[in-house]
Short mmCIF file of C-alpha atoms and ligand atoms in Angstrom, two decimals:
data_model
loop_
_atom_site.label_atom_id
_atom_site.label_comp_id
_atom_site.label_asym_id
_atom_site.label_seq_id
_atom_site.Cartn_x
_atom_site.Cartn_y
_atom_site.Cartn_z
CA UNK A 33 46.87 -51.00 -5.72
CA UNK A 34 49.01 -54.11 -6.21
CA UNK A 35 51.01 -54.30 -9.42
CA UNK A 36 52.08 -57.85 -8.55
CA UNK A 37 50.28 -60.34 -6.32
CA UNK A 38 52.14 -63.48 -5.33
CA UNK A 39 49.95 -66.24 -3.91
CA UNK A 40 51.26 -69.45 -2.35
CA UNK A 41 54.14 -69.54 -4.82
CA UNK A 42 56.31 -72.60 -4.30
CA UNK A 43 59.54 -73.86 -5.80
CA UNK A 44 61.24 -76.87 -4.26
CA UNK A 45 64.51 -78.36 -5.38
CA UNK A 46 65.65 -81.82 -4.35
CA UNK A 47 67.55 -80.57 -1.35
CA UNK A 48 65.91 -77.20 -0.71
CA UNK A 49 62.50 -75.63 -0.31
CA UNK A 50 63.81 -72.52 -2.07
CA UNK A 51 60.43 -70.72 -2.05
CA UNK A 52 57.79 -72.25 0.16
CA UNK A 53 54.17 -71.15 -0.32
CA UNK A 54 55.02 -67.44 -0.27
CA UNK A 55 52.27 -64.84 -0.50
CA UNK A 56 52.73 -61.08 -0.69
CA UNK A 57 52.00 -58.05 -2.84
CA UNK A 58 54.14 -55.43 -4.55
CA UNK A 59 52.34 -52.10 -4.51
CA UNK A 60 52.27 -49.96 -7.61
CA UNK A 61 54.78 -47.10 -7.34
CA UNK A 62 56.66 -48.34 -4.27
CA UNK A 63 60.30 -49.20 -3.71
CA UNK A 64 60.30 -52.60 -2.04
CA UNK A 65 63.59 -53.72 -0.49
CA UNK A 66 64.10 -57.47 -0.13
CA UNK A 67 66.55 -58.72 2.47
CA UNK A 68 67.46 -62.24 3.44
CA UNK A 69 70.48 -64.33 4.36
CA UNK A 70 72.27 -66.29 1.64
CA UNK A 71 70.09 -69.18 0.54
CA UNK A 72 66.88 -67.51 1.78
CA UNK A 73 65.34 -67.85 -1.67
CA UNK A 74 65.58 -64.26 -2.99
CA UNK A 75 66.99 -65.11 -6.43
CA UNK A 76 64.57 -67.99 -6.89
CA UNK A 77 61.67 -65.73 -5.95
CA UNK A 78 62.74 -63.05 -8.45
CA UNK A 79 63.23 -65.66 -11.20
CA UNK A 80 59.72 -66.96 -10.51
CA UNK A 81 58.18 -63.49 -10.69
CA UNK A 82 60.09 -62.70 -13.88
CA UNK A 83 58.84 -65.93 -15.42
CA UNK A 84 62.40 -67.20 -15.96
CA UNK A 85 61.61 -70.41 -14.07
CA UNK A 86 58.22 -71.99 -13.48
CA UNK A 87 56.64 -72.61 -10.09
CA UNK A 88 55.63 -75.97 -8.63
CA UNK A 89 52.48 -74.40 -7.22
CA UNK A 90 50.81 -71.05 -6.60
CA UNK A 91 50.12 -68.11 -8.87
CA UNK A 92 51.38 -64.67 -9.82
CA UNK A 93 49.07 -61.88 -10.96
CA UNK A 94 50.22 -58.79 -12.81
CA UNK A 95 47.77 -55.90 -12.63
CA UNK A 96 45.15 -58.45 -11.62
CA UNK A 97 45.78 -60.80 -14.54
CA UNK A 98 47.05 -64.29 -13.82
CA UNK A 99 50.35 -65.07 -15.54
CA UNK A 100 50.25 -68.06 -17.86
CA UNK A 101 52.50 -69.50 -20.55
CA UNK A 102 50.24 -67.74 -23.07
CA UNK A 103 50.65 -64.17 -21.75
CA UNK A 104 54.18 -64.49 -20.33
CA UNK A 105 55.97 -62.94 -23.32
CA UNK A 106 53.78 -59.80 -23.25
CA UNK A 107 54.30 -59.51 -19.48
CA UNK A 108 58.08 -59.81 -19.77
CA UNK A 109 58.12 -56.73 -22.04
CA UNK A 110 56.65 -54.66 -19.20
CA UNK A 111 59.09 -55.90 -16.58
CA UNK A 112 62.80 -55.03 -16.27
CA UNK A 113 65.61 -56.92 -14.60
CA UNK A 114 69.11 -55.83 -13.63
CA UNK A 115 70.96 -59.00 -12.66
CA UNK A 116 73.76 -59.22 -10.14
CA UNK A 117 76.15 -60.55 -12.80
CA UNK A 118 77.24 -58.01 -15.39
CA UNK A 119 75.52 -59.03 -18.60
CA UNK A 120 77.11 -57.38 -21.62
CA UNK A 121 78.95 -58.31 -24.78
CA UNK A 122 82.53 -57.07 -24.45
CA UNK A 123 83.03 -56.92 -28.22
CA UNK A 124 80.10 -54.50 -28.65
CA UNK A 125 80.04 -50.81 -27.71
CA UNK A 126 77.87 -49.72 -24.78
CA UNK A 127 75.34 -48.29 -27.22
CA UNK A 128 75.17 -51.55 -29.21
CA UNK A 129 74.72 -53.51 -26.00
CA UNK A 130 71.72 -51.41 -25.00
CA UNK A 131 70.39 -51.56 -28.58
CA UNK A 132 70.65 -55.36 -28.45
CA UNK A 133 68.41 -55.47 -25.38
CA UNK A 134 65.98 -52.98 -26.91
CA UNK A 135 65.58 -55.33 -29.90
CA UNK A 136 65.03 -58.29 -27.57
CA UNK A 137 62.11 -56.34 -26.14
CA UNK A 138 60.72 -55.84 -29.64
CA UNK A 139 61.71 -52.23 -30.30
CA UNK A 140 62.98 -50.98 -33.64
CA UNK A 141 63.55 -47.88 -35.75
CA UNK A 142 63.16 -44.43 -34.19
CA UNK A 143 61.52 -45.84 -31.07
CA UNK A 144 64.59 -47.99 -30.44
CA UNK A 145 67.08 -45.17 -31.15
CA UNK A 146 65.27 -42.79 -28.83
CA UNK A 147 64.96 -45.42 -26.10
CA UNK A 148 68.66 -46.31 -26.27
CA UNK A 149 69.72 -42.67 -26.03
CA UNK A 150 67.33 -42.10 -23.13
CA UNK A 151 68.68 -45.12 -21.20
CA UNK A 152 72.31 -44.09 -21.82
CA UNK A 153 71.64 -40.49 -20.80
CA UNK A 154 69.69 -41.54 -17.73
CA UNK A 155 72.52 -43.72 -16.47
CA UNK A 156 75.15 -41.06 -17.27
CA UNK A 157 77.13 -43.01 -19.89
CA UNK A 158 75.92 -41.27 -23.07
CA UNK A 159 79.25 -39.51 -23.64
CA UNK A 160 81.04 -42.88 -23.52
CA UNK A 161 78.42 -44.75 -25.59
CA UNK A 162 80.82 -45.73 -28.36
CA UNK A 163 83.41 -47.27 -26.05
CA UNK A 164 83.61 -50.95 -25.31
CA UNK A 165 82.43 -51.74 -21.77
CA UNK A 166 85.86 -53.32 -21.31
CA UNK A 167 87.22 -49.77 -20.99
CA UNK A 168 84.63 -48.86 -18.36
CA UNK A 169 85.23 -48.56 -14.62
CA UNK A 170 83.35 -50.97 -12.34
CA UNK A 171 80.73 -48.31 -11.61
CA UNK A 172 80.15 -47.57 -15.30
CA UNK A 173 79.75 -51.28 -16.05
CA UNK A 174 77.04 -51.42 -13.37
CA UNK A 175 75.35 -48.37 -14.94
CA UNK A 176 75.45 -50.07 -18.34
CA UNK A 177 73.80 -53.10 -16.74
CA UNK A 178 71.02 -50.80 -15.57
CA UNK A 179 70.71 -49.10 -18.99
CA UNK A 180 70.16 -52.56 -20.54
CA UNK A 181 67.47 -53.31 -17.94
CA UNK A 182 65.50 -50.09 -18.44
CA UNK A 183 65.76 -49.51 -22.20
CA UNK A 184 62.17 -50.68 -22.73
CA UNK A 185 60.81 -48.39 -19.95
CA UNK A 186 59.50 -51.21 -17.75
CA UNK A 187 56.60 -50.59 -15.36
CA UNK A 188 58.41 -52.54 -12.67
CA UNK A 189 62.16 -52.99 -12.32
CA UNK A 190 63.90 -55.72 -10.30
CA UNK A 191 67.49 -55.00 -9.26
CA UNK A 192 69.66 -57.72 -7.73
CA UNK A 193 72.71 -56.29 -5.92
CA UNK A 194 73.14 -53.42 -8.42
CA UNK A 195 75.93 -51.70 -6.47
CA UNK A 196 78.19 -54.64 -5.63
CA UNK A 197 81.90 -53.83 -5.62
CA UNK A 198 81.84 -50.19 -6.75
CA UNK A 199 83.11 -46.87 -5.41
CA UNK A 200 80.87 -44.64 -3.24
CA UNK A 201 80.44 -42.01 -5.99
CA UNK A 202 79.09 -44.52 -8.52
CA UNK A 203 76.94 -46.04 -5.79
CA UNK A 204 75.40 -42.66 -5.05
CA UNK A 205 74.80 -42.05 -8.74
CA UNK A 206 73.04 -45.40 -9.09
CA UNK A 207 70.90 -44.91 -5.98
CA UNK A 208 69.96 -41.43 -7.12
CA UNK A 209 68.99 -42.77 -10.58
CA UNK A 210 66.85 -45.50 -9.06
CA UNK A 211 65.03 -42.95 -6.88
CA UNK A 212 64.49 -40.74 -9.92
CA UNK A 213 63.17 -43.68 -11.95
CA UNK A 214 60.74 -44.39 -9.14
CA UNK A 215 59.62 -40.75 -9.03
CA UNK A 216 58.93 -41.03 -12.76
CA UNK A 217 56.53 -43.88 -12.00
CA UNK A 218 58.52 -47.14 -12.09
CA UNK A 219 57.86 -49.61 -9.30
CA UNK A 220 61.17 -50.88 -7.89
CA UNK A 221 62.13 -54.14 -6.23
CA UNK A 222 65.58 -53.82 -4.73
CA UNK A 223 67.74 -56.68 -3.38
CA UNK A 224 71.02 -55.70 -1.77
CA UNK A 225 73.53 -56.82 0.81
CA UNK A 226 74.04 -53.23 1.87
CA UNK A 227 71.71 -52.65 4.80
CA UNK A 228 72.04 -48.83 4.75
CA UNK A 229 71.13 -48.76 1.06
CA UNK A 230 68.01 -50.81 1.59
CA UNK A 231 67.08 -48.71 4.62
CA UNK A 232 67.59 -45.44 2.74
CA UNK A 233 66.02 -46.28 -0.57
CA UNK A 234 63.04 -48.47 0.34
CA UNK A 235 59.48 -47.42 1.16
CA UNK A 236 58.96 -50.90 2.55
CA UNK A 237 61.25 -53.77 3.45
CA UNK A 238 60.47 -57.46 3.21
CA UNK A 239 62.70 -59.89 5.07
CA UNK A 240 62.71 -63.48 3.89
CA UNK A 241 64.27 -66.64 5.24
CA UNK A 242 63.93 -70.35 4.37
CA UNK A 243 61.63 -69.48 1.46
CA UNK A 244 59.15 -67.55 3.61
CA UNK A 245 58.33 -63.91 4.27
CA UNK A 246 59.28 -63.48 7.93
CA UNK A 247 58.56 -59.74 8.25
CA UNK A 248 57.42 -56.83 6.14
CA UNK A 249 56.83 -53.14 6.75
CA UNK A 250 58.51 -49.75 6.79
CA UNK A 251 61.84 -49.70 8.63
CA UNK A 252 60.15 -47.84 11.51
CA UNK A 253 57.36 -50.41 11.74
CA UNK A 254 59.81 -53.30 11.70
CA UNK A 255 61.92 -51.74 14.44
CA UNK A 256 58.91 -50.89 16.60
CA UNK A 257 57.63 -54.42 16.18
CA UNK A 258 60.73 -56.03 17.67
CA UNK A 259 61.09 -53.44 20.43
CA UNK A 260 60.18 -49.87 21.18
CA UNK A 261 63.14 -49.69 23.57
CA UNK A 262 65.89 -47.18 23.02
CA UNK A 263 69.24 -46.92 24.74
CA UNK A 264 70.38 -43.73 26.45
CA UNK A 265 74.15 -43.60 26.99
CA UNK A 266 75.41 -41.25 29.70
CA UNK A 267 79.03 -40.70 30.57
CA UNK A 268 79.20 -39.73 34.25
CA UNK A 269 82.21 -38.35 36.07
CA UNK A 270 83.10 -39.72 39.51
CA UNK A 271 79.82 -41.45 39.98
CA UNK A 272 78.44 -44.86 40.73
CA UNK A 273 75.05 -46.09 41.84
CA UNK A 274 73.01 -45.26 38.75
CA UNK A 275 71.93 -48.91 38.48
CA UNK A 276 69.17 -48.41 41.04
CA UNK A 277 67.32 -46.01 38.72
CA UNK A 278 65.79 -49.02 36.94
CA UNK A 279 63.85 -49.67 40.16
CA UNK A 280 63.11 -46.03 40.90
CA UNK A 281 61.97 -44.68 37.52
CA UNK A 282 59.10 -46.27 35.67
CA UNK A 283 60.02 -46.60 32.00
CA UNK A 284 63.66 -47.45 32.68
CA UNK A 285 63.80 -51.19 32.15
CA UNK A 286 67.53 -51.76 32.71
CA UNK A 287 70.75 -49.95 33.58
CA UNK A 288 74.15 -51.42 32.81
CA UNK A 289 77.68 -50.09 32.71
CA UNK A 290 79.90 -50.34 29.60
CA UNK A 291 83.41 -49.02 30.19
CA UNK A 292 82.91 -45.45 31.42
CA UNK A 293 79.33 -45.18 30.16
CA UNK A 294 76.02 -46.06 31.76
CA UNK A 295 73.41 -47.55 29.39
CA UNK A 296 69.79 -46.88 30.28
CA UNK A 297 67.27 -48.98 28.35
CA UNK A 298 64.23 -46.72 28.20
CA UNK A 299 60.74 -47.37 26.92
CA UNK A 300 60.10 -43.86 25.61
CA UNK A 301 61.76 -40.45 25.32
CA UNK A 302 59.68 -38.88 28.08
CA UNK A 303 61.80 -40.48 30.83
CA UNK A 304 65.07 -38.93 29.62
CA UNK A 305 64.57 -35.69 31.55
CA UNK A 306 63.61 -37.60 34.70
CA UNK A 307 66.75 -39.74 34.48
CA UNK A 308 68.98 -36.70 34.02
CA UNK A 309 67.28 -34.75 36.83
CA UNK A 310 67.53 -37.61 39.26
CA UNK A 311 71.20 -38.20 38.45
CA UNK A 312 71.95 -34.50 38.93
CA UNK A 313 70.08 -34.56 42.26
CA UNK A 314 72.20 -37.55 43.25
CA UNK A 315 75.28 -35.43 42.59
CA UNK A 316 76.29 -36.90 39.25
CA UNK A 317 78.30 -34.86 36.76
CA UNK A 318 76.97 -35.68 33.25
CA UNK A 319 79.84 -35.46 30.78
CA UNK A 320 78.13 -36.69 27.58
CA UNK A 321 74.73 -37.84 26.34
CA UNK A 322 74.06 -40.21 23.42
CA UNK A 323 70.96 -42.02 22.18
CA UNK A 324 70.69 -45.16 20.14
CA UNK A 325 67.60 -46.72 18.61
CA UNK A 326 67.51 -50.20 17.16
CA UNK A 327 68.12 -50.35 13.41
CA UNK A 328 67.36 -52.58 10.45
CA UNK A 329 70.42 -54.67 11.27
CA UNK A 330 68.87 -55.54 14.66
CA UNK A 331 65.60 -56.39 12.92
CA UNK A 332 67.44 -58.66 10.48
CA UNK A 333 69.20 -60.45 13.32
CA UNK A 334 65.95 -60.79 15.29
CA UNK A 335 64.14 -62.56 12.45
CA UNK A 336 66.93 -64.57 10.84
CA UNK A 337 69.41 -65.15 13.65
CA UNK A 338 72.07 -64.01 11.17
CA UNK A 339 74.21 -60.95 11.38
CA UNK A 340 73.98 -59.09 8.08
CA UNK A 341 77.72 -58.50 7.87
CA UNK A 342 78.46 -62.22 8.34
CA UNK A 343 75.91 -63.13 5.72
P1 ADP B 972 69.34 -66.43 -2.21
O1 ADP B 972 69.19 -65.72 -3.53
O2 ADP B 972 68.51 -65.83 -1.12
O3 ADP B 972 70.77 -66.59 -1.80
P2 ADP B 972 68.54 -68.79 -3.69
O4 ADP B 972 67.19 -68.51 -4.28
O5 ADP B 972 69.71 -68.65 -4.60
O6 ADP B 972 68.74 -67.91 -2.38
O7 ADP B 972 68.55 -70.26 -3.13
C1 ADP B 972 67.57 -70.77 -2.22
C2 ADP B 972 67.83 -72.25 -1.97
O8 ADP B 972 67.55 -72.99 -3.15
C3 ADP B 972 69.27 -72.57 -1.62
O9 ADP B 972 69.30 -73.63 -0.67
C4 ADP B 972 69.88 -73.00 -2.94
O10 ADP B 972 70.95 -73.90 -2.73
C5 ADP B 972 68.70 -73.70 -3.60
N1 ADP B 972 68.74 -73.59 -5.06
C6 ADP B 972 68.64 -72.43 -5.77
N2 ADP B 972 68.70 -72.70 -7.10
C7 ADP B 972 68.84 -74.04 -7.22
C8 ADP B 972 68.95 -74.96 -8.33
N3 ADP B 972 68.91 -74.52 -9.59
N4 ADP B 972 69.08 -76.26 -8.06
C9 ADP B 972 69.08 -76.72 -6.80
N5 ADP B 972 68.98 -75.96 -5.70
C10 ADP B 972 68.86 -74.62 -5.90
#
């Protein structure tokens, strides 16, 4: 079931069609990864769904109900957002920062106290709750950002680059927490520049460019859609002539040589044995074997023409 349905949502600025008649669904309970080059419209899309900015056209439904100015406030209490920029008051303690956000979401008294403690414990900063965030490491500041975004136990949480600029240990902690939150029932929408993170954490990935959804599916589906080909790398000793196997074996679509390795582009795994047998029969000495399948990075490049690292 869809927790959020986006239909023909459009937001144009003078010089940019930031979001251009986009339609898609966010399924209840999933982790949806959103990827796109800079300027693709990701932030604008999230701001539209959060109701921070209004759309020029189109509609958003939450649990089937159309969002309007009238019900927007109630909706925003059920949705959480962890922005890319660290959003805390340096003069307040971590606990007071989280308490501030709890109040914004309308909590008070025991409910608020319990919620603040839960958010601080969940993000692993409870024992440093009375410190100013100014004394925190980069990773702890990011965790505080998350605590502020989840204090009201949102049904769906949007995270924009939540692991930017932090050490691997903090990154793992954050990713683990997000997974755990999802297992406890929160739907997650995750935007990141780290391809491996998106690949590892997401149930489904949506790639956007120029304000449109250009592809969506599980990583496997996306890869299979651009090509089912895999590359078999064989290092052969004192051998040449493997190129002709592309003509001799059905399922081998190309053979090239890179340094001391032959690269066999194969359509499925079943031809591997045939390639190896034939090479052995031809007198080849196979020194090493390696396989490589296309990855999300290749998918990103295929759809956007942009290398993720250059992005
Ligand atoms: P992303 O988050 O994928 O980098 P954005 O949503 O920030 O993309 O931007 C999409 C496009 O909309 C860009 O061309 C950007 O310059 C433009 N844009 C975003 N916000 C504004 C704004 N407030 N005013 C004018 N143009 C904007």
